[in-house]
Short mmCIF file of C-alpha atoms and ligand atoms in Angstrom, two decimals:
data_model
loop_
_atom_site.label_atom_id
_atom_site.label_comp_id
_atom_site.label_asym_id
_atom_site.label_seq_id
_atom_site.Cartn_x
_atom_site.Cartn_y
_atom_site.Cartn_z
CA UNK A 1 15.06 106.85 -44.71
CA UNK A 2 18.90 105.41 -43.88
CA UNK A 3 17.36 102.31 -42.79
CA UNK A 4 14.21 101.82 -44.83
CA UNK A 5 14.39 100.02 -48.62
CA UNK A 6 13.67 100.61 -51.70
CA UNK A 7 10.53 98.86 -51.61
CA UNK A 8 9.68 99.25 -47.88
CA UNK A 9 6.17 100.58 -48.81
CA UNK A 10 5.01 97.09 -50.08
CA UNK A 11 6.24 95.35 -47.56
CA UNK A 12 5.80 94.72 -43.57
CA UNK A 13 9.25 93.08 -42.94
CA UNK A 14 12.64 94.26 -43.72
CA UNK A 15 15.08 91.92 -45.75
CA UNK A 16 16.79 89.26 -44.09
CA UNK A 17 20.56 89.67 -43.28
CA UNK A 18 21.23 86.14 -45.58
CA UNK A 19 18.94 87.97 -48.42
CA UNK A 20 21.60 90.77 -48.16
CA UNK A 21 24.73 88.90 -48.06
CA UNK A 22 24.00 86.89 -50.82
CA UNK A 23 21.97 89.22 -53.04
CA UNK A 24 24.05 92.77 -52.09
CA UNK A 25 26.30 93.68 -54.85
CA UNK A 26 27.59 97.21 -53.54
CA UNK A 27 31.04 95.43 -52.53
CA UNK A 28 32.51 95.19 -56.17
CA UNK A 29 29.66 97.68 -58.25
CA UNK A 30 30.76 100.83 -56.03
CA UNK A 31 33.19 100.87 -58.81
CA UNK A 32 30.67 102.34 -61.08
CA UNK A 33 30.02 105.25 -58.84
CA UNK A 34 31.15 107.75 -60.82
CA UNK A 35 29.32 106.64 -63.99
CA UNK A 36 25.93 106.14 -61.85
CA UNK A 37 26.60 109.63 -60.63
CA UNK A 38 27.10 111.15 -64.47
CA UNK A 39 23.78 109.25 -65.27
CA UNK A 40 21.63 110.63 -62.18
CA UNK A 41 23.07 113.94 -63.13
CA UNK A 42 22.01 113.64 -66.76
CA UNK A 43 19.05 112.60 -65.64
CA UNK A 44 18.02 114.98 -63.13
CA UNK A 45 19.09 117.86 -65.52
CA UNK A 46 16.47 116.38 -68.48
CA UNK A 47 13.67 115.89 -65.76
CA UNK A 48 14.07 119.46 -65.27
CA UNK A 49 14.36 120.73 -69.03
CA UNK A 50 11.09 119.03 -69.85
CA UNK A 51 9.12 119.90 -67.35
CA UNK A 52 8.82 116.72 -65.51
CA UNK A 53 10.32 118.00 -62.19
CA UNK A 54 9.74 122.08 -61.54
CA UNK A 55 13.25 123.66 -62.58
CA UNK A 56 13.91 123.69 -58.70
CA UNK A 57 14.07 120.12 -57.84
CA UNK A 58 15.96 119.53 -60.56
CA UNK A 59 18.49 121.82 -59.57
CA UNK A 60 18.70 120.85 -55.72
CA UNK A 61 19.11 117.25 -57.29
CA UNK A 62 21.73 118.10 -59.67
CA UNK A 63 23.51 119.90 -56.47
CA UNK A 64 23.12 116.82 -54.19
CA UNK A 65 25.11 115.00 -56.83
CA UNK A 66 27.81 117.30 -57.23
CA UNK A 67 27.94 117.08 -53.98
CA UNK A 68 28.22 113.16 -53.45
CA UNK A 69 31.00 113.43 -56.50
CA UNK A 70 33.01 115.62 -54.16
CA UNK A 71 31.93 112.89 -51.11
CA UNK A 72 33.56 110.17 -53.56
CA UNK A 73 36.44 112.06 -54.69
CA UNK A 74 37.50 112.81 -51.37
CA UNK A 75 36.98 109.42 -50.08
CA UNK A 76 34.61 110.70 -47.08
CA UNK A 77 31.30 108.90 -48.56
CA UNK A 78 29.95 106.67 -45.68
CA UNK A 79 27.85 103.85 -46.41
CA UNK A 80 24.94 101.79 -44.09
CA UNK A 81 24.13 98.38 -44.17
CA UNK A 82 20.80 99.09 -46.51
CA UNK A 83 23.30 100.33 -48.96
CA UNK A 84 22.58 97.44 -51.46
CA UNK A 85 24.30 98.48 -54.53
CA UNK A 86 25.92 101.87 -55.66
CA UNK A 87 22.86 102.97 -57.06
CA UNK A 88 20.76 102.50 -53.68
CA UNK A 89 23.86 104.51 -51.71
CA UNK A 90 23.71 107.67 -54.02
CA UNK A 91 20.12 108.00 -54.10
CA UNK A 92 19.78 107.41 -50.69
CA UNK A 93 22.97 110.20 -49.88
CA UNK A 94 21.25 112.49 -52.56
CA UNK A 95 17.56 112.25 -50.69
CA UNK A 96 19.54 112.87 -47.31
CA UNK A 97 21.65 115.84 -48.83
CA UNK A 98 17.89 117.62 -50.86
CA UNK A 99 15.51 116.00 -48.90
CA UNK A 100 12.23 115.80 -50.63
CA UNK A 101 13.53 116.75 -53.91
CA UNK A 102 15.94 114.17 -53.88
CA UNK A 103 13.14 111.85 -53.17
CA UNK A 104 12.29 112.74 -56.95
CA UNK A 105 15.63 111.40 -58.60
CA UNK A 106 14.46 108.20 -59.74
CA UNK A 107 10.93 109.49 -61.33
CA UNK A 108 10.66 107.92 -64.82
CA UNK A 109 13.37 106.03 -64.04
CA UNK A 110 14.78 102.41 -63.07
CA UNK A 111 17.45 100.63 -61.50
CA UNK A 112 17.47 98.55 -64.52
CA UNK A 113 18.24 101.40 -67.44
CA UNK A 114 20.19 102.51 -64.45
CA UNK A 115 22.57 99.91 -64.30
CA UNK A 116 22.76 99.67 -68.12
CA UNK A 117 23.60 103.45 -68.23
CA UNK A 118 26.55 102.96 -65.74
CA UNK A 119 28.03 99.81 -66.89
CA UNK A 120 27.96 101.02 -70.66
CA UNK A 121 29.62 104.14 -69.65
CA UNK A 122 31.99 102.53 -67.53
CA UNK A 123 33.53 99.86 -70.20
CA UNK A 124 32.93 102.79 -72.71
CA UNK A 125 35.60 104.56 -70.53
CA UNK A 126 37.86 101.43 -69.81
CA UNK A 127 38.29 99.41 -73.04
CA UNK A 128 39.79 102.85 -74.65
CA UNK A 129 41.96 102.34 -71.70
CA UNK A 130 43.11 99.03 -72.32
CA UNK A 131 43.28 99.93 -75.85
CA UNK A 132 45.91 102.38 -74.81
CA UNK A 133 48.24 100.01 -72.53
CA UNK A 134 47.72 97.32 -76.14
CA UNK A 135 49.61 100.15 -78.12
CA UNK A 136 52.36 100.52 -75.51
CA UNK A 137 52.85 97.13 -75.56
CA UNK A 138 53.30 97.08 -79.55
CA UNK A 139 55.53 100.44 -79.41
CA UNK A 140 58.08 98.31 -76.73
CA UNK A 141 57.82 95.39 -79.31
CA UNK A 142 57.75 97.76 -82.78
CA UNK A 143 61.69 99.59 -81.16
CA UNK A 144 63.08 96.28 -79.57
CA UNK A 145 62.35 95.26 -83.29
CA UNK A 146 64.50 98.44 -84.45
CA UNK A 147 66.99 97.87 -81.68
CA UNK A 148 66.94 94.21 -83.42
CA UNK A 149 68.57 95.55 -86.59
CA UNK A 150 69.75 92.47 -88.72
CA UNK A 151 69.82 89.60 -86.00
CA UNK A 152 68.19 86.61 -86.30
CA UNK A 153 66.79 83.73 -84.56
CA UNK A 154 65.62 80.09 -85.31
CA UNK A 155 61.40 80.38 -86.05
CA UNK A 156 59.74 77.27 -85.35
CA UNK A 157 56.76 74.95 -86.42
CA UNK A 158 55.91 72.13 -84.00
CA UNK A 159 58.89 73.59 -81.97
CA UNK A 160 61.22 71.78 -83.55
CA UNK A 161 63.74 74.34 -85.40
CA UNK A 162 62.17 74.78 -88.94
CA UNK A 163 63.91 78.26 -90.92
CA UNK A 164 65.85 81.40 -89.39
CA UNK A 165 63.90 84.67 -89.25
CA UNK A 166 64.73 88.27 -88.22
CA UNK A 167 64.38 89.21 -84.68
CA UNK A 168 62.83 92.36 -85.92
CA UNK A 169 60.37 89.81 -87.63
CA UNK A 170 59.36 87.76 -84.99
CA UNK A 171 58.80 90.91 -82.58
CA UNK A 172 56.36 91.99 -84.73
CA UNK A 173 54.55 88.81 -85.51
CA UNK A 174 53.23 89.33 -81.92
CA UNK A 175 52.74 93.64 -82.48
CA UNK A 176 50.60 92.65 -85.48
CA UNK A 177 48.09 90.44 -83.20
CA UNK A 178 47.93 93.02 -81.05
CA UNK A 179 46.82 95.66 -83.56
CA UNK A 180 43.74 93.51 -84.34
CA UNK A 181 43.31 93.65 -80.71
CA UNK A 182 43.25 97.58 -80.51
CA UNK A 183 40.69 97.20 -83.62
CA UNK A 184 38.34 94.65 -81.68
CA UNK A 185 38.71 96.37 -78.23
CA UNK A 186 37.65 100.20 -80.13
CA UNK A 187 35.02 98.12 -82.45
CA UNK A 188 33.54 96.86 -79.13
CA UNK A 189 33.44 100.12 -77.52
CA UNK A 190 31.66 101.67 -80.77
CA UNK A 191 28.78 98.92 -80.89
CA UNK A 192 27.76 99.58 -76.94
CA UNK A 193 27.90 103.33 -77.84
CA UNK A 194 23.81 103.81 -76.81
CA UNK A 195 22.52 105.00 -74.20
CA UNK A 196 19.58 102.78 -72.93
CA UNK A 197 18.72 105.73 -69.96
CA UNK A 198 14.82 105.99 -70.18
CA UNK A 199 13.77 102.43 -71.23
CA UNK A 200 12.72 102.38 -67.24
CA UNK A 201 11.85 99.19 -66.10
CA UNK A 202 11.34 97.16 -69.19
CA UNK A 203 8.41 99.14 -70.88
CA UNK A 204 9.30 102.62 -71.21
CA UNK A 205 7.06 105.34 -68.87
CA UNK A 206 4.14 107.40 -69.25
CA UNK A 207 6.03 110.19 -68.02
CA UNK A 208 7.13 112.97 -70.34
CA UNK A 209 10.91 111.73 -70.40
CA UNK A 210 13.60 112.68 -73.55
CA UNK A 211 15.88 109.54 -73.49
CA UNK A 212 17.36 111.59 -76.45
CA UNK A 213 18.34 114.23 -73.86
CA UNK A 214 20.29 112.15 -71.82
CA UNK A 215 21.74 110.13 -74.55
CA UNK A 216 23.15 113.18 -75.45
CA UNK A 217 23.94 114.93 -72.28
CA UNK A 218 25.99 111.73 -71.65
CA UNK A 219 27.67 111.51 -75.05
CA UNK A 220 26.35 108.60 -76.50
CA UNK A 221 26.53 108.49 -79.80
CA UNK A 222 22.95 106.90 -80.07
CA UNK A 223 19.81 105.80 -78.17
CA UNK A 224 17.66 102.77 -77.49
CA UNK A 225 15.10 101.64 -79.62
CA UNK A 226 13.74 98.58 -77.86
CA UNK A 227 12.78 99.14 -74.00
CA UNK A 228 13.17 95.54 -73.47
CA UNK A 229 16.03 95.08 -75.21
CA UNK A 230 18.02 98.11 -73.32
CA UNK A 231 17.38 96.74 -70.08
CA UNK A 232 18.59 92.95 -71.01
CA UNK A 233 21.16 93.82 -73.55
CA UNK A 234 24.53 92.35 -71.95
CA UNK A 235 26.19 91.96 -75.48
CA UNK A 236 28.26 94.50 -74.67
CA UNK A 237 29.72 93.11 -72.08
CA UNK A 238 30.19 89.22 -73.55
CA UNK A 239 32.14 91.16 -76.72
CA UNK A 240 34.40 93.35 -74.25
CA UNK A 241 35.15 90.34 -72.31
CA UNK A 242 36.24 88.50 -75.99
CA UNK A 243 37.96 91.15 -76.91
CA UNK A 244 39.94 91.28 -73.52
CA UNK A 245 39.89 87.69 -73.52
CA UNK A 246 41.89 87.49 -76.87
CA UNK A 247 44.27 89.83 -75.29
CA UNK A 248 45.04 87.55 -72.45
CA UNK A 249 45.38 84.77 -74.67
CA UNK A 250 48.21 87.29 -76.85
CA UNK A 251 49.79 88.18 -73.65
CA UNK A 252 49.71 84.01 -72.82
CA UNK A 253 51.30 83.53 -75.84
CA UNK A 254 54.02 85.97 -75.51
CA UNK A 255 54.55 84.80 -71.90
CA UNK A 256 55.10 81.10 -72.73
CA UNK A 257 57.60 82.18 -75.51
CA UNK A 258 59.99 84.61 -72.37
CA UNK A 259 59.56 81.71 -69.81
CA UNK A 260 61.34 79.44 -72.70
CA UNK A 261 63.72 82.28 -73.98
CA UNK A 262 65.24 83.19 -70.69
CA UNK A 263 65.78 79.56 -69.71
CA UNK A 264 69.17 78.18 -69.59
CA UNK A 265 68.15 75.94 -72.50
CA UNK A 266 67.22 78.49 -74.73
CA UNK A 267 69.79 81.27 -73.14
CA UNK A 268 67.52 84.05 -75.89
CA UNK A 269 66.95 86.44 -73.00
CA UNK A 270 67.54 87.87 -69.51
CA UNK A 271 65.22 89.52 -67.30
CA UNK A 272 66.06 92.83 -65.58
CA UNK A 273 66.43 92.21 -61.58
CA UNK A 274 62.86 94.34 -61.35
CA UNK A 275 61.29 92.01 -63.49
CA UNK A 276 62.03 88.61 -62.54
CA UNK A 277 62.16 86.74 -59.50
CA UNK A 278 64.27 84.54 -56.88
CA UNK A 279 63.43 81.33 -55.05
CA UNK A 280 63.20 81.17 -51.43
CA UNK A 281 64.99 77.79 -51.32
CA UNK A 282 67.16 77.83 -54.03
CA UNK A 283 69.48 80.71 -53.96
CA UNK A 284 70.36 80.47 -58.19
CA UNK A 285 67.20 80.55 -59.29
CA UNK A 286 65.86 84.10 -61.54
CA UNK A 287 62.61 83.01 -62.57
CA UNK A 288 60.10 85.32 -64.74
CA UNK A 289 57.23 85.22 -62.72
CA UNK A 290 55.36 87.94 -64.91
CA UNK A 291 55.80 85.33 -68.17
CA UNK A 292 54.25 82.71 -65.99
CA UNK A 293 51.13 84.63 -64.66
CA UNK A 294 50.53 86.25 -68.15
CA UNK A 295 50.27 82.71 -69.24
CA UNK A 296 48.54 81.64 -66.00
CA UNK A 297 46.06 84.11 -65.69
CA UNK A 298 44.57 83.39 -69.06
CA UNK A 299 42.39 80.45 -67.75
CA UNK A 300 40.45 82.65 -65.37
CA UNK A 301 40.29 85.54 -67.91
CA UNK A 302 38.86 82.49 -70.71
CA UNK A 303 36.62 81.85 -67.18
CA UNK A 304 34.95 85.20 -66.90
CA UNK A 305 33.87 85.16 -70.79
CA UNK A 306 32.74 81.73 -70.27
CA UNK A 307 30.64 82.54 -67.14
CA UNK A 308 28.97 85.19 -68.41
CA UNK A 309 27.76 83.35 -71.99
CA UNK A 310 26.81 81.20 -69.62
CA UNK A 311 24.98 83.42 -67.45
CA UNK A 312 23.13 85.11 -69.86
CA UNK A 313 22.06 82.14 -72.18
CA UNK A 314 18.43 81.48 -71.69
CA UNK A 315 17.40 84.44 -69.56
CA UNK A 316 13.69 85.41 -70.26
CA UNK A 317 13.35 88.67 -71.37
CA UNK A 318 14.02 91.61 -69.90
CA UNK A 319 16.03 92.24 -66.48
CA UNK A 320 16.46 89.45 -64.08
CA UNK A 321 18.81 89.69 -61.43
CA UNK A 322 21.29 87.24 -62.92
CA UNK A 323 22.48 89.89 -65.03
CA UNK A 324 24.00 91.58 -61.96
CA UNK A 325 26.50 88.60 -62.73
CA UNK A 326 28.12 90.74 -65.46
CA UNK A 327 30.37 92.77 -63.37
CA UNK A 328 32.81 90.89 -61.28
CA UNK A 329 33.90 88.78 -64.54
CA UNK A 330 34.44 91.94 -66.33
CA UNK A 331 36.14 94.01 -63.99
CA UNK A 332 38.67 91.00 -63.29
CA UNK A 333 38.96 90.26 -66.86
CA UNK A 334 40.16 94.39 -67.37
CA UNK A 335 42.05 94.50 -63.95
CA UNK A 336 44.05 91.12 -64.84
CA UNK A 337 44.72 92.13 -68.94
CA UNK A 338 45.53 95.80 -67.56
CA UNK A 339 47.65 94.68 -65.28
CA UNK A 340 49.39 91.88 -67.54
CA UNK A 341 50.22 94.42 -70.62
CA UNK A 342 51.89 96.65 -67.86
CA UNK A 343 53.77 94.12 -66.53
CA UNK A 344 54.67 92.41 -69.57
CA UNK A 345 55.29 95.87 -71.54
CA UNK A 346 57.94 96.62 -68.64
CA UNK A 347 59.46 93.20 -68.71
CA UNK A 348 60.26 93.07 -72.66
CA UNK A 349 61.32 96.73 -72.51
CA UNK A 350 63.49 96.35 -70.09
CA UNK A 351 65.11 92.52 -71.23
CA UNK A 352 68.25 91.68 -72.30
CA UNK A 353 68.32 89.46 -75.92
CA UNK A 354 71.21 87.44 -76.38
CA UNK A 355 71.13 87.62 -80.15
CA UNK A 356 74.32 85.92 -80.66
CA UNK A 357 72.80 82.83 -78.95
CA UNK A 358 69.69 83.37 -81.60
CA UNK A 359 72.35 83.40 -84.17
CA UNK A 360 74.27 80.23 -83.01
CA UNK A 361 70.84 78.62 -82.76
CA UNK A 362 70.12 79.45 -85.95
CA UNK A 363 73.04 78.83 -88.23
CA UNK A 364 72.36 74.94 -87.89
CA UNK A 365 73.09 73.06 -90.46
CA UNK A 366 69.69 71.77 -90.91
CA UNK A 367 68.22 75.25 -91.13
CA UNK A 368 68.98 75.45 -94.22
CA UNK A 369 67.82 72.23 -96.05
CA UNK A 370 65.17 74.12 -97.14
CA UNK A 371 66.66 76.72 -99.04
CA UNK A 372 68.96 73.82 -100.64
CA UNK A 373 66.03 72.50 -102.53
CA UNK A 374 64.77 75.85 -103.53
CA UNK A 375 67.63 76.08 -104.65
CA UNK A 376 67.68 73.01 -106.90
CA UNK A 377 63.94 73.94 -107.89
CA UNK A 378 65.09 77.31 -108.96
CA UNK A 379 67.58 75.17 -111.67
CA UNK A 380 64.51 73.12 -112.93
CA UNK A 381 64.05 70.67 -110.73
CA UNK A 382 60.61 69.89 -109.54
CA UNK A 383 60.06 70.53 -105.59
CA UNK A 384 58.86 66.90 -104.71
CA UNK A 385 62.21 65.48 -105.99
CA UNK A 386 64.44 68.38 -104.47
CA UNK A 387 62.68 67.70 -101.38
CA UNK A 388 63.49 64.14 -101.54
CA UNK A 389 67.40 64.50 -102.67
CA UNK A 390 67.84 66.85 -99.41
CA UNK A 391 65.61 64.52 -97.64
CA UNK A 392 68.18 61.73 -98.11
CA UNK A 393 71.62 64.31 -97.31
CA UNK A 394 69.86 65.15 -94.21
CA UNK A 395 69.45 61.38 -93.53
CA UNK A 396 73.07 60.32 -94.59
CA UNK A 397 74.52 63.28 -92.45
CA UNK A 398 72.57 62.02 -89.54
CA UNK A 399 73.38 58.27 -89.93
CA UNK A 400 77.25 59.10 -90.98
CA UNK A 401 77.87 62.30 -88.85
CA UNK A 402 79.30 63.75 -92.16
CA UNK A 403 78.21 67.30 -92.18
CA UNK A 404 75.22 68.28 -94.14
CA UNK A 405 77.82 71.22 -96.23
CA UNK A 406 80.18 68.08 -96.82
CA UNK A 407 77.57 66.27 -98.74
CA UNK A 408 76.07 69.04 -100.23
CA UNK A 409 79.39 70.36 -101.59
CA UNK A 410 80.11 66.95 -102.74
CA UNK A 411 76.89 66.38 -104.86
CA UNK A 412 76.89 66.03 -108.40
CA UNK A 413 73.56 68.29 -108.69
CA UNK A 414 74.61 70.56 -106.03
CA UNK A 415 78.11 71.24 -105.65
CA UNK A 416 80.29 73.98 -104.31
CA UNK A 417 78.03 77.20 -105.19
CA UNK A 418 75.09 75.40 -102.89
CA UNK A 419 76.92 75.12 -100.11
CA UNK A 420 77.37 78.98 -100.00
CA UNK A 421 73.93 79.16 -98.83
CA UNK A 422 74.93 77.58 -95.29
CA UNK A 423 77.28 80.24 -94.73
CA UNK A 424 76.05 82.07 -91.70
CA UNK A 425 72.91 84.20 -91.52
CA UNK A 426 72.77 83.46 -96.01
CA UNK A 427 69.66 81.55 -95.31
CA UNK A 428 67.77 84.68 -94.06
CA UNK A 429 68.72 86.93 -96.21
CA UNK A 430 66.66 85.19 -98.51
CA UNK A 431 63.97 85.29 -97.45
CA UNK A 432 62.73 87.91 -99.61
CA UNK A 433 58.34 87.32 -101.07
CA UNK A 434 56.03 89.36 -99.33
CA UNK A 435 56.08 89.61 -95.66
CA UNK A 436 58.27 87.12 -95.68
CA UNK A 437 61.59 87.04 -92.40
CA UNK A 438 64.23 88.16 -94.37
CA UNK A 439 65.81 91.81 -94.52
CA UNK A 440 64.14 92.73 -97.80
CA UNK A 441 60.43 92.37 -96.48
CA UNK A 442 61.65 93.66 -93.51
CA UNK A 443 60.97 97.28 -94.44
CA UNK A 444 58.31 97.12 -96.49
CA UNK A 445 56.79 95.59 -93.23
CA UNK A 446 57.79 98.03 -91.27
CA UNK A 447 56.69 101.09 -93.14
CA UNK A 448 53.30 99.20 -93.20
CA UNK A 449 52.89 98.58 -89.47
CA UNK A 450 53.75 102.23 -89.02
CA UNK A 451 51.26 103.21 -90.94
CA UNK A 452 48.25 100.62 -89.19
CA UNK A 453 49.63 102.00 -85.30
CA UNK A 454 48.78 105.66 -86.22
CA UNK A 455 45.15 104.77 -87.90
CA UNK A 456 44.85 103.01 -84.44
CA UNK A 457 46.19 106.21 -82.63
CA UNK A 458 44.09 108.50 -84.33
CA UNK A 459 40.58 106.26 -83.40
CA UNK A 460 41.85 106.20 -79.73
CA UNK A 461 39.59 109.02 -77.71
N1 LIG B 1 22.63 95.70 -58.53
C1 LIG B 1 21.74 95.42 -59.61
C2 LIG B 1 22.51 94.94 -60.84
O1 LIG B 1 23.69 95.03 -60.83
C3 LIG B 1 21.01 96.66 -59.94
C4 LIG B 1 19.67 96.43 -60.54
C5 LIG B 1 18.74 95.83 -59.59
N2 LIG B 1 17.42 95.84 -60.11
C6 LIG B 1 16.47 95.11 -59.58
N3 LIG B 1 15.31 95.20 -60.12
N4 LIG B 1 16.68 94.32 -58.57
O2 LIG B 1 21.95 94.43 -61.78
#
């Protein structure tokens, strides 16, 4: 049987060699092969308990596979050239290992609910994972925001310098993204929690199968209801690949924001030795690599959610081989976010801030123009004609290169108790209204955070 195919009794050749290379998948799906094997197994035990196969078969089956787990485990599974996908290699190992019983594995059953059945299980198994690495990231971010204590940086809109802000703030600005990204990531894995083992080729079988059986031998939490619709049903995989994809476009973020810190403009951060690297030309340079791929890698990850969309818009109903398309996008997409949070969770753990170079940043003059027409506006004046006055200081400061605290102190309406406020680090501190970047909100904040990372913990499996 090692050289014959699936479908050798219909037909009088044997595939061509280009009809192989091009259509053969086994090269990236004999990732799945320990899901395919949990599925045959659950399988082969419910053929058994309803009487489809005599109790024997079953058994020898069941066997065959425990065997080709310990053939996988131990790396000594050999594969042959007809070995077109994973789920051609085990059944045709399992027919070798029980002979003629094995030969009974795939009764009431198709490759299509097949591949379903593996793939679900599989991302069921590896978005809790990347779930996982998300929260380490946050718990780096959530004590370099302890470790912060009351230092502050400039924030920014358009990057131009617009108000200070905690350090402690702006740390978690990015662990609070990443929270809803543990939330999408576990609501993803809950919505492709159904097993679609026993919707057989499209239509369901005559056969007296119990897809309830093996939804529940496999520990789905539900089964199929449409036949068609199990077989074709790729949803799951276009939302795991958003919800990845929204991770690599967090991580992108966070990247572009340590390439600027740790350059000699901004001066925010250094990278440990491990985590950054040197030039082969120019002996100075310390460049953070792992900022720049986070960032980089983003485009193929946006690629692979793209590409499938696009794969699976307009397919007919139910399985066509296109959706064999739906694996190498997702596995990159997993192995380039996994590998991204580990990197970049290393990289910020292990960084040096420089928050005295925040601070200098910071305490510029300008920073505070803000809080000098709140502060008017908090005396009566209406906001449109504070933020003209300050307007106007700002411009005569510029134009006369007297300092903005000169002018301010000199002012009629403002005067000596406004210029207080551009006394170092004053301008945070008041930053007080809800969830706003001052110290005050600061713990409120914190406490709250806190309290949404152990809800996530306690939905992670
Ligand atoms: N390797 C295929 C896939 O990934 C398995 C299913 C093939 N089914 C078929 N009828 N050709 O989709």
């Amino acid at each position: 049987m090692n050289d014959k195919h699936l479908w050798h009794g219909r037909f009088s050749e044997a595939p061509a060699d280009s009809l192989m290379a091009y259509t053969a998948s086994i090269g990236f799906d004999v990732r799945l092969w320990r899901d395919d094997l949990a599925g045959s197994i659950a399988h082969a035990q419910m053929l058994g308990a309803c009487g489809v196969l005599p109790v024997v078969d079953s058994e020898a089956i069941v066997a065959a596979l425990q065997q080709v787990t310990a053939e996988f485990t131990a790396e000594t599974f050999v594969f042959v050239p007809s070995d077109e996908d994973i789920h051609t290699a085990i059944e045709r190992r399992v027919t070798e290992i029980a002979g003629a019983a094995g030969a009974k594995l795939h009764t009431g059953r198709s490759r299509n609910d097949q591949v379903a059945t593996a793939l679900r299980l599989f991302t069921k198994r590896e978005l809790a994972d990347t779930a996982l690495r998300v929260f380490a990231l946050i718990d780096v971010l959530d004590r370099r925001a302890d470790d912060a204590g009351d230092a502050y940086l400039p924030g920014y809109t358009h990057m131009q310098r617009a108000q200070p802000v905690l350090l402690s703030h702006h740390l978690r600005a990015h662990a609070w993204a990443l929270t809803r990204d543990i939330d999408r990531l576990l609501g993803a894995r809950t919505r492709l929690d159904v097993s679609p083992l026993g919707a057989g080729a499209l239509a369901g079988t005559s056969l007296p199968i119990d897809a309830r059986d093996t939804q529940q031998r496999l520990g789905f939490a539900d089964v199929f209801a449409n036949s068609l619709d199990a077989v074709s049903d790729r949803d799951f995989v276009a939302e795991g690949l958003f919800a990845l994809t929204l991770v690599g476009v967090h991580l992108s973020r966070l990247g572009e924001e340590w390439v600027l810190w740790t350059s000699e403009e901004f001066g925010f951060a250094t990278l440990s030795d491990r985590h950054a690297t040197g030039s082969s030309m120019l002996p100075q340079k310390k460049n953070a690599d792992i900022a720049e791929l986070a960032r980089g890698k983003a485009g193929r990850i946006i690629g692979n959610l793209t590409g499938v969309l696009a794969t699976l818009k307009g397919l007919p109903l139910a399985y066509n081989r296109d959706l064999q398309e739906d694996k190498e996008p997702l596995f990159d997409s997993l192995d380039q976010v996994n590998r991204g949070l580990s990197a970049m969770t290393e990289m910020i753990a292990a960084a040096t801030l420089h928050t005295a170079t925040m601070q200098r940043a910071a305490d510029a003059p300008a920073l505070v123009a803000t809080d000098v027409a709140e502060w008017l506006v908090a005396r009566g004046m209406p906001f449109r004609t504070a933020h003209a006055k300050v307007g106007e200081l700002v411009s005569r400061s510029l134009s006369s290169g007297t300092p903005l605290v000169d002018l301010v102190r000199a002012d009629g309406a403002l005067g000596a108790d406004a210029a207080v406020l551009f006394a170092p680090g004053a301008a945070v501190q008041r930053r007080s209204s809800h969830g706003a970047a001052g110290p005050l909100a600061a713990a409120a904040q914190r406490d709250e955070l806190h309290r949404v990372m152990a809800l996530l913990q306690s939905r992670l499996p």
